[in-house]
Amino acid sequence: MNYKEIIDKAALGEVLSQDEMVILLKLNENEVSYLFNEAKEITEEYCGNKVQIRAIIEFSSFCRCACAYCGLNSYNCNIKRYRMPLEEIINTAREAYIAGYKTIVLQSGEDLWYTKEKICYLIKQIKSIGDIAITLSIGERDFEEYKAFKEAGADRFLIKHETADEDLYNRLHPHSSFKNRIKCLKNLKELGYQVGSGFMIGLPGQSYETIAKDIMLLKELQVDMAGIGPFIPHPETKLKKYKKGDTFLTLKVLALSRLILKNTHLPATTSLGVINSTHKGIAFSCGANVIMQKVEPYKYRRLYEIYPNKAKEEKTIKQERKELEDYILNIDKKISLNRGDSFKKKYFKFMK
Ligand code: 5AD
């Protein structure tokens, strides 16, 4: 089968073999337009022409983990750590809501200072502001805590599987295990969360076959969202000497994921934009339908260094929202005015 036939087969919803997926991941610049066009059509068919804009509050850079790629790893003594006070987090969420955001992503390192009670308080307070969906992205906690967060009103949870290669996962995450990560994802599904996973492109030791497995794992988990971004080396990590992930390959992975996952939310990731802002724009014409915007005060943004990033000119939340909207309209897309819940029907009963 040639690559166009493989793309047609995937578009029809037939299952691709690992080898067929690898063929698509290896397409060159002259061949890739057929893949990108098909991904664009499927995005429009399943997600429409609207981009979902989410606000993200990175509220704590304390982390108990030792992820080999992440600048916030607990061994890094060369960063200033911060915790946002609860009221400041709530006020930031309110400001974002007033600026037009309908999803607030609460993200942090794995910081147990934010106990079950504190997180539940945050959720309840933010939900009382208005019709806001809350996504938690705070890492691994036990079933009981996930349950309490859901009961307090959390709608979604983001916890990436990072790589589907179990050995590689365990080497990169000495503090935990692949099995535990998958268990967390399954617990969250069971509790009725809309669940987001995702992985990095270009991790040392990753092959095309691993990436095919990553996409198949997303399919198997039936995730509602998947963040796929290139690895960026951080100088204060074990992986500092490795090269960054390839953004062209990231776009192909995004397009192939769209072909296979159909109605899953796929963001144009921040890390893609950090390496190549043009490619971040292209992401919206080959599969992406979501964008995230940081909204915490700048004094914190500078310190939340998962990977190196250039400092940006300071603007208000409102100004940034307006710029983002203009950007989206400029690339011929529309702005979604709803919360951007999962497209998967099984969740409708949870959304009242
Ligand atoms: N490069 C790219 N992405 C990274 N992440 C963490 N560190 C890096 C890095 N060095 C991603 C991981 C994590 C998310 C919060 O950020 O996928 O889940």
Short mmCIF file of C-alpha atoms and ligand atoms in Angstrom, two decimals:
data_model
loop_
_atom_site.label_atom_id
_atom_site.label_comp_id
_atom_site.label_asym_id
_atom_site.label_seq_id
_atom_site.Cartn_x
_atom_site.Cartn_y
_atom_site.Cartn_z
CA MET A 1 0.00 0.00 0.00
CA ASN A 2 1.35 3.44 -0.80
CA TYR A 3 1.18 6.28 1.70
CA LYS A 4 -1.94 7.85 0.14
CA GLU A 5 -3.83 4.58 0.43
CA ILE A 6 -2.79 4.32 4.08
CA ILE A 7 -4.09 7.84 4.72
CA ASP A 8 -7.41 7.03 2.98
CA LYS A 9 -7.70 3.88 5.03
CA ALA A 10 -7.19 5.79 8.31
CA ALA A 11 -9.63 8.49 7.24
CA LEU A 12 -12.29 5.80 6.79
CA GLY A 13 -11.77 4.75 10.38
CA GLU A 14 -9.93 1.51 9.67
CA VAL A 15 -7.21 0.49 12.10
CA LEU A 16 -3.65 1.08 10.92
CA SER A 17 -0.82 -1.29 11.73
CA GLN A 18 2.27 0.04 13.47
CA ASP A 19 4.24 -0.30 10.21
CA GLU A 20 1.66 1.75 8.31
CA MET A 21 1.81 4.47 10.93
CA VAL A 22 5.59 4.56 10.72
CA ILE A 23 5.39 5.04 6.94
CA LEU A 24 3.28 8.16 7.51
CA LEU A 25 5.60 9.48 10.21
CA LYS A 26 8.49 9.27 7.74
CA LEU A 27 6.83 11.31 4.97
CA ASN A 28 8.99 14.08 3.55
CA GLU A 29 8.06 17.73 2.88
CA ASN A 30 6.83 16.97 -0.64
CA GLU A 31 4.60 14.10 0.40
CA VAL A 32 3.13 15.51 3.58
CA SER A 33 0.42 17.76 2.09
CA TYR A 34 -1.90 14.78 1.49
CA LEU A 35 -1.66 13.86 5.20
CA PHE A 36 -2.08 17.45 6.38
CA ASN A 37 -5.08 18.09 4.10
CA GLU A 38 -6.85 14.96 5.28
CA ALA A 39 -6.17 15.91 8.92
CA LYS A 40 -7.57 19.38 8.23
CA GLU A 41 -10.76 17.94 6.75
CA ILE A 42 -11.26 15.55 9.64
CA THR A 43 -10.71 18.38 12.13
CA GLU A 44 -13.40 20.42 10.41
CA GLU A 45 -15.77 17.47 10.19
CA TYR A 46 -15.45 16.45 13.86
CA CYS A 47 -14.47 19.67 15.65
CA GLY A 48 -15.76 22.39 13.34
CA ASN A 49 -13.83 25.52 12.46
CA LYS A 50 -13.64 26.92 15.97
CA VAL A 51 -10.59 27.06 18.19
CA GLN A 52 -11.03 26.46 21.92
CA ILE A 53 -9.07 28.90 24.08
CA ARG A 54 -8.17 27.77 27.58
CA ALA A 55 -6.63 29.81 30.38
CA ILE A 56 -3.89 28.13 32.37
CA ILE A 57 -2.82 29.16 35.87
CA GLU A 58 0.55 27.67 36.79
CA PHE A 59 0.03 28.09 40.50
CA SER A 60 3.02 26.31 42.06
CA SER A 61 6.49 25.40 40.84
CA PHE A 62 7.24 23.14 43.82
CA CYS A 63 7.52 19.53 42.70
CA ARG A 64 8.30 16.26 44.45
CA CYS A 65 9.16 14.49 41.17
CA ALA A 66 12.45 13.80 39.45
CA CYS A 67 11.42 13.81 35.77
CA ALA A 68 14.62 13.67 33.72
CA TYR A 69 13.38 16.25 31.18
CA CYS A 70 11.64 18.82 33.37
CA GLY A 71 13.23 22.02 34.71
CA LEU A 72 11.01 21.86 37.81
CA ASN A 73 12.49 18.52 38.91
CA SER A 74 13.11 18.34 42.65
CA TYR A 75 16.91 18.17 42.23
CA ASN A 76 17.04 21.60 40.60
CA CYS A 77 18.30 23.96 43.33
CA ASN A 78 18.91 26.80 40.88
CA ILE A 79 15.35 27.99 40.56
CA LYS A 80 13.26 30.10 42.85
CA ARG A 81 10.12 28.17 43.74
CA TYR A 82 6.77 29.84 44.33
CA ARG A 83 3.29 29.01 45.53
CA MET A 84 0.38 31.26 44.67
CA PRO A 85 -1.89 31.98 47.64
CA LEU A 86 -5.39 30.50 47.22
CA GLU A 87 -7.11 33.88 46.99
CA GLU A 88 -4.69 35.03 44.30
CA ILE A 89 -5.44 31.92 42.24
CA ILE A 90 -9.17 32.57 42.57
CA ASN A 91 -8.78 36.24 41.64
CA THR A 92 -6.70 35.29 38.59
CA ALA A 93 -9.43 32.86 37.53
CA ARG A 94 -12.04 35.61 37.95
CA GLU A 95 -10.05 38.00 35.80
CA ALA A 96 -9.66 35.33 33.12
CA TYR A 97 -13.40 34.65 33.17
CA ILE A 98 -14.16 38.34 32.74
CA ALA A 99 -11.72 38.43 29.80
CA GLY A 100 -13.76 35.67 28.10
CA TYR A 101 -12.18 32.37 29.16
CA LYS A 102 -14.56 29.51 29.93
CA THR A 103 -11.97 26.91 30.88
CA ILE A 104 -9.44 27.35 33.67
CA VAL A 105 -6.59 24.86 33.77
CA LEU A 106 -5.04 24.68 37.24
CA GLN A 107 -1.52 23.36 36.72
CA SER A 108 1.38 22.88 39.11
CA GLY A 109 4.28 20.68 39.99
CA GLU A 110 3.34 17.76 42.24
CA ASP A 111 3.00 19.91 45.34
CA LEU A 112 1.30 18.32 48.32
CA TRP A 113 1.18 21.66 50.16
CA TYR A 114 -2.05 21.99 48.19
CA THR A 115 -3.94 19.39 50.17
CA LYS A 116 -7.18 17.75 49.15
CA GLU A 117 -9.05 20.38 51.17
CA LYS A 118 -7.23 23.32 49.57
CA ILE A 119 -7.77 22.03 46.03
CA CYS A 120 -11.47 21.37 46.76
CA TYR A 121 -11.78 24.91 48.13
CA LEU A 122 -10.20 26.32 44.96
CA ILE A 123 -12.52 24.31 42.74
CA LYS A 124 -15.66 25.38 44.61
CA GLN A 125 -14.68 29.04 44.67
CA ILE A 126 -13.80 29.14 40.99
CA LYS A 127 -16.98 27.27 39.99
CA SER A 128 -19.02 29.86 41.89
CA ILE A 129 -17.67 32.64 39.65
CA GLY A 130 -19.66 31.53 36.60
CA ASP A 131 -20.03 28.83 33.95
CA ILE A 132 -16.40 27.73 34.00
CA ALA A 133 -14.96 24.30 33.27
CA ILE A 134 -12.07 23.37 35.54
CA THR A 135 -9.21 21.21 34.36
CA LEU A 136 -6.76 19.99 36.98
CA SER A 137 -3.17 19.27 35.97
CA ILE A 138 -1.50 18.53 39.29
CA GLY A 139 -0.08 15.06 38.77
CA GLU A 140 -0.47 11.78 40.56
CA ARG A 141 -2.78 11.57 43.59
CA ASP A 142 -4.74 8.64 44.93
CA PHE A 143 -8.24 7.60 43.91
CA GLU A 144 -9.88 9.15 46.97
CA GLU A 145 -8.42 12.57 46.22
CA TYR A 146 -9.38 12.43 42.55
CA LYS A 147 -12.88 11.49 43.72
CA ALA A 148 -13.05 14.44 46.13
CA PHE A 149 -11.93 16.86 43.40
CA LYS A 150 -14.60 15.52 41.06
CA GLU A 151 -17.27 15.86 43.72
CA ALA A 152 -16.10 19.42 44.42
CA GLY A 153 -16.84 20.21 40.75
CA ALA A 154 -13.67 19.56 38.71
CA ASP A 155 -14.60 18.66 35.13
CA ARG A 156 -11.38 17.51 33.52
CA PHE A 157 -7.94 16.21 34.36
CA LEU A 158 -4.75 16.41 32.36
CA ILE A 159 -2.01 13.89 33.03
CA LYS A 160 0.18 12.90 30.11
CA HIS A 161 1.52 9.41 29.62
CA GLU A 162 4.69 11.14 28.26
CA THR A 163 5.90 8.01 26.43
CA ALA A 164 4.29 4.64 25.74
CA ASP A 165 7.65 2.87 26.02
CA GLU A 166 7.41 1.47 29.55
CA ASP A 167 11.19 1.06 30.04
CA LEU A 168 11.87 4.56 28.80
CA TYR A 169 9.08 5.93 30.99
CA ASN A 170 10.51 4.25 34.07
CA ARG A 171 14.02 5.53 33.33
CA LEU A 172 12.75 9.10 32.87
CA HIS A 173 10.57 8.97 36.00
CA PRO A 174 12.61 7.29 38.77
CA HIS A 175 10.09 8.43 41.41
CA SER A 176 7.13 6.60 39.87
CA SER A 177 6.22 4.09 37.19
CA PHE A 178 4.44 3.73 33.88
CA LYS A 179 1.97 1.35 35.54
CA ASN A 180 1.02 3.96 38.09
CA ARG A 181 0.58 6.62 35.43
CA ILE A 182 -1.80 4.39 33.47
CA LYS A 183 -3.63 3.54 36.67
CA CYS A 184 -4.14 7.28 37.35
CA LEU A 185 -5.52 7.76 33.83
CA LYS A 186 -7.91 4.83 34.29
CA ASN A 187 -9.03 6.03 37.76
CA LEU A 188 -9.81 9.44 36.33
CA LYS A 189 -11.87 7.92 33.52
CA GLU A 190 -13.74 5.77 35.96
CA LEU A 191 -14.60 8.84 38.04
CA GLY A 192 -16.17 10.51 35.02
CA TYR A 193 -13.55 13.14 34.31
CA GLN A 194 -12.91 14.30 30.78
CA VAL A 195 -9.34 13.08 30.54
CA GLY A 196 -6.36 14.50 28.71
CA SER A 197 -3.13 12.64 28.07
CA GLY A 198 -0.28 13.26 25.65
CA PHE A 199 3.40 12.72 25.05
CA MET A 200 6.63 14.33 23.91
CA ILE A 201 8.34 14.07 20.54
CA GLY A 202 12.11 13.65 20.46
CA LEU A 203 12.83 12.13 23.84
CA PRO A 204 16.21 10.38 23.72
CA GLY A 205 15.59 6.70 23.06
CA GLN A 206 12.27 7.27 21.30
CA SER A 207 11.77 5.68 17.86
CA TYR A 208 9.09 6.01 15.17
CA GLU A 209 7.65 2.77 16.53
CA THR A 210 7.38 4.31 20.01
CA ILE A 211 5.44 7.24 18.56
CA ALA A 212 3.07 4.83 16.79
CA LYS A 213 2.55 3.12 20.17
CA ASP A 214 1.92 6.52 21.79
CA ILE A 215 -0.91 7.24 19.37
CA MET A 216 -2.35 3.74 19.78
CA LEU A 217 -2.30 4.18 23.55
CA LEU A 218 -4.28 7.44 23.25
CA LYS A 219 -6.80 5.53 21.15
CA GLU A 220 -7.01 2.68 23.61
CA LEU A 221 -7.50 5.06 26.56
CA GLN A 222 -10.16 6.95 24.56
CA VAL A 223 -8.81 10.25 25.81
CA ASP A 224 -10.82 13.43 25.37
CA MET A 225 -7.73 15.51 24.77
CA ALA A 226 -4.10 14.88 23.88
CA GLY A 227 -1.21 17.32 24.11
CA ILE A 228 1.65 16.45 21.75
CA GLY A 229 4.72 18.66 21.89
CA PRO A 230 8.44 18.53 21.12
CA PHE A 231 10.94 17.84 23.89
CA ILE A 232 13.06 20.90 24.74
CA PRO A 233 16.29 20.31 26.70
CA HIS A 234 16.59 22.25 29.96
CA PRO A 235 20.10 23.02 31.30
CA GLU A 236 19.20 21.92 34.87
CA THR A 237 18.10 18.39 33.92
CA LYS A 238 19.66 15.01 33.24
CA LEU A 239 18.74 15.38 29.56
CA LYS A 240 20.45 18.75 29.11
CA LYS A 241 22.88 17.44 26.47
CA TYR A 242 20.25 15.98 24.15
CA LYS A 243 18.85 17.73 21.13
CA LYS A 244 15.39 19.20 20.93
CA GLY A 245 12.46 17.43 19.29
CA ASP A 246 11.74 17.95 15.60
CA THR A 247 8.81 20.29 14.97
CA PHE A 248 8.08 18.93 11.49
CA LEU A 249 7.80 15.44 12.96
CA THR A 250 5.56 16.90 15.70
CA LEU A 251 3.20 18.23 13.01
CA LYS A 252 3.08 14.81 11.32
CA VAL A 253 2.31 13.15 14.65
CA LEU A 254 -0.44 15.68 15.26
CA ALA A 255 -1.95 15.07 11.81
CA LEU A 256 -1.78 11.30 12.19
CA SER A 257 -3.32 11.56 15.66
CA ARG A 258 -6.20 13.55 14.18
CA LEU A 259 -6.72 10.88 11.50
CA ILE A 260 -6.89 8.16 14.12
CA LEU A 261 -8.49 9.91 17.11
CA LYS A 262 -11.07 11.93 15.14
CA ASN A 263 -13.07 13.90 17.75
CA THR A 264 -10.36 14.31 20.40
CA HIS A 265 -9.28 17.83 21.39
CA LEU A 266 -5.72 18.40 20.16
CA PRO A 267 -3.91 21.57 21.23
CA ALA A 268 -1.20 23.41 19.34
CA THR A 269 1.22 23.05 22.24
CA THR A 270 3.24 25.83 23.83
CA SER A 271 6.50 23.89 23.38
CA LEU A 272 5.87 23.69 19.62
CA GLY A 273 5.53 27.48 19.52
CA VAL A 274 8.67 27.96 21.61
CA ILE A 275 10.82 26.14 19.03
CA ASN A 276 8.99 27.24 15.89
CA SER A 277 6.12 29.74 15.95
CA THR A 278 5.39 29.19 12.23
CA HIS A 279 4.90 25.50 12.85
CA LYS A 280 2.55 26.33 15.72
CA GLY A 281 0.40 28.24 13.20
CA ILE A 282 0.54 25.31 10.75
CA ALA A 283 -0.67 23.02 13.55
CA PHE A 284 -4.15 24.57 13.18
CA SER A 285 -4.34 23.45 9.58
CA CYS A 286 -3.23 19.87 10.23
CA GLY A 287 -5.16 18.77 13.29
CA ALA A 288 -5.05 21.21 16.21
CA ASN A 289 -8.22 22.84 17.55
CA VAL A 290 -7.18 24.09 21.01
CA ILE A 291 -4.79 26.71 22.37
CA MET A 292 -3.77 27.46 25.94
CA GLN A 293 -2.79 30.85 27.31
CA LYS A 294 -0.99 31.47 30.59
CA VAL A 295 -2.79 33.95 32.82
CA GLU A 296 -0.92 33.98 36.15
CA PRO A 297 1.00 37.17 37.05
CA TYR A 298 4.30 37.57 35.19
CA LYS A 299 6.41 37.35 38.35
CA TYR A 300 5.34 33.69 38.46
CA ARG A 301 5.39 32.90 34.74
CA ARG A 302 9.11 33.66 34.61
CA LEU A 303 9.73 31.09 37.34
CA TYR A 304 7.61 28.26 35.92
CA GLU A 305 10.40 27.00 33.70
CA ILE A 306 9.55 23.47 32.59
CA TYR A 307 11.78 24.19 29.59
CA PRO A 308 13.72 27.35 28.62
CA ASN A 309 11.51 30.05 27.20
CA LYS A 310 12.05 33.68 26.24
CA ALA A 311 10.60 36.42 28.44
CA LYS A 312 7.61 38.15 26.88
CA GLU A 313 6.45 41.73 27.08
CA GLU A 314 4.01 42.17 29.96
CA LYS A 315 0.37 42.63 29.08
CA THR A 316 -2.94 42.37 30.86
CA ILE A 317 -5.04 39.21 30.69
CA LYS A 318 -7.58 41.12 28.60
CA GLN A 319 -4.96 42.37 26.11
CA GLU A 320 -3.51 38.90 25.71
CA ARG A 321 -6.93 37.38 25.13
CA LYS A 322 -7.63 40.00 22.45
CA GLU A 323 -4.29 39.29 20.73
CA LEU A 324 -4.98 35.58 20.77
CA GLU A 325 -8.42 36.11 19.27
CA ASP A 326 -6.93 38.29 16.52
CA TYR A 327 -4.32 35.61 15.84
CA ILE A 328 -7.00 32.94 15.48
CA LEU A 329 -9.15 35.07 13.18
CA ASN A 330 -6.04 35.81 11.12
CA ILE A 331 -5.40 32.15 10.39
CA ASP A 332 -9.00 31.89 9.16
CA LYS A 333 -10.46 30.16 12.19
CA LYS A 334 -13.28 31.18 14.48
CA ILE A 335 -13.28 31.48 18.25
CA SER A 336 -15.35 29.08 20.27
CA LEU A 337 -17.60 30.79 22.77
CA ASN A 338 -18.52 27.67 24.72
CA ARG A 339 -16.61 25.76 27.41
CA GLY A 340 -15.13 23.37 24.90
CA ASP A 341 -16.16 20.17 26.65
CA SER A 342 -15.34 16.75 25.25
CA PHE A 343 -16.87 15.89 21.90
CA LYS A 344 -17.43 12.35 23.13
CA LYS A 345 -21.10 11.69 23.79
CA LYS A 346 -20.64 9.50 26.82
CA TYR A 347 -19.79 12.59 28.90
CA PHE A 348 -23.00 14.43 28.19
CA LYS A 349 -24.65 12.95 31.26
CA PHE A 350 -21.93 14.47 33.47
CA MET A 351 -22.43 17.93 32.01
CA LYS A 352 -25.37 19.60 33.57
N1 5AD B 1 10.27 19.72 26.96
C1 5AD B 1 9.02 19.61 26.47
N2 5AD B 1 7.95 19.35 27.22
C2 5AD B 1 8.15 19.20 28.54
N3 5AD B 1 7.30 18.93 29.52
C3 5AD B 1 8.00 18.89 30.67
N4 5AD B 1 9.29 19.12 30.44
C4 5AD B 1 9.42 19.31 29.12
C5 5AD B 1 10.51 19.58 28.27
N5 5AD B 1 11.76 19.70 28.75
C6 5AD B 1 5.88 18.70 29.29
C7 5AD B 1 5.49 17.31 29.78
C8 5AD B 1 4.59 17.60 30.94
C9 5AD B 1 4.08 18.99 30.66
C10 5AD B 1 3.64 19.74 31.87
O1 5AD B 1 5.14 19.63 30.04
O2 5AD B 1 4.77 16.64 28.74
O3 5AD B 1 3.53 16.70 31.06
#
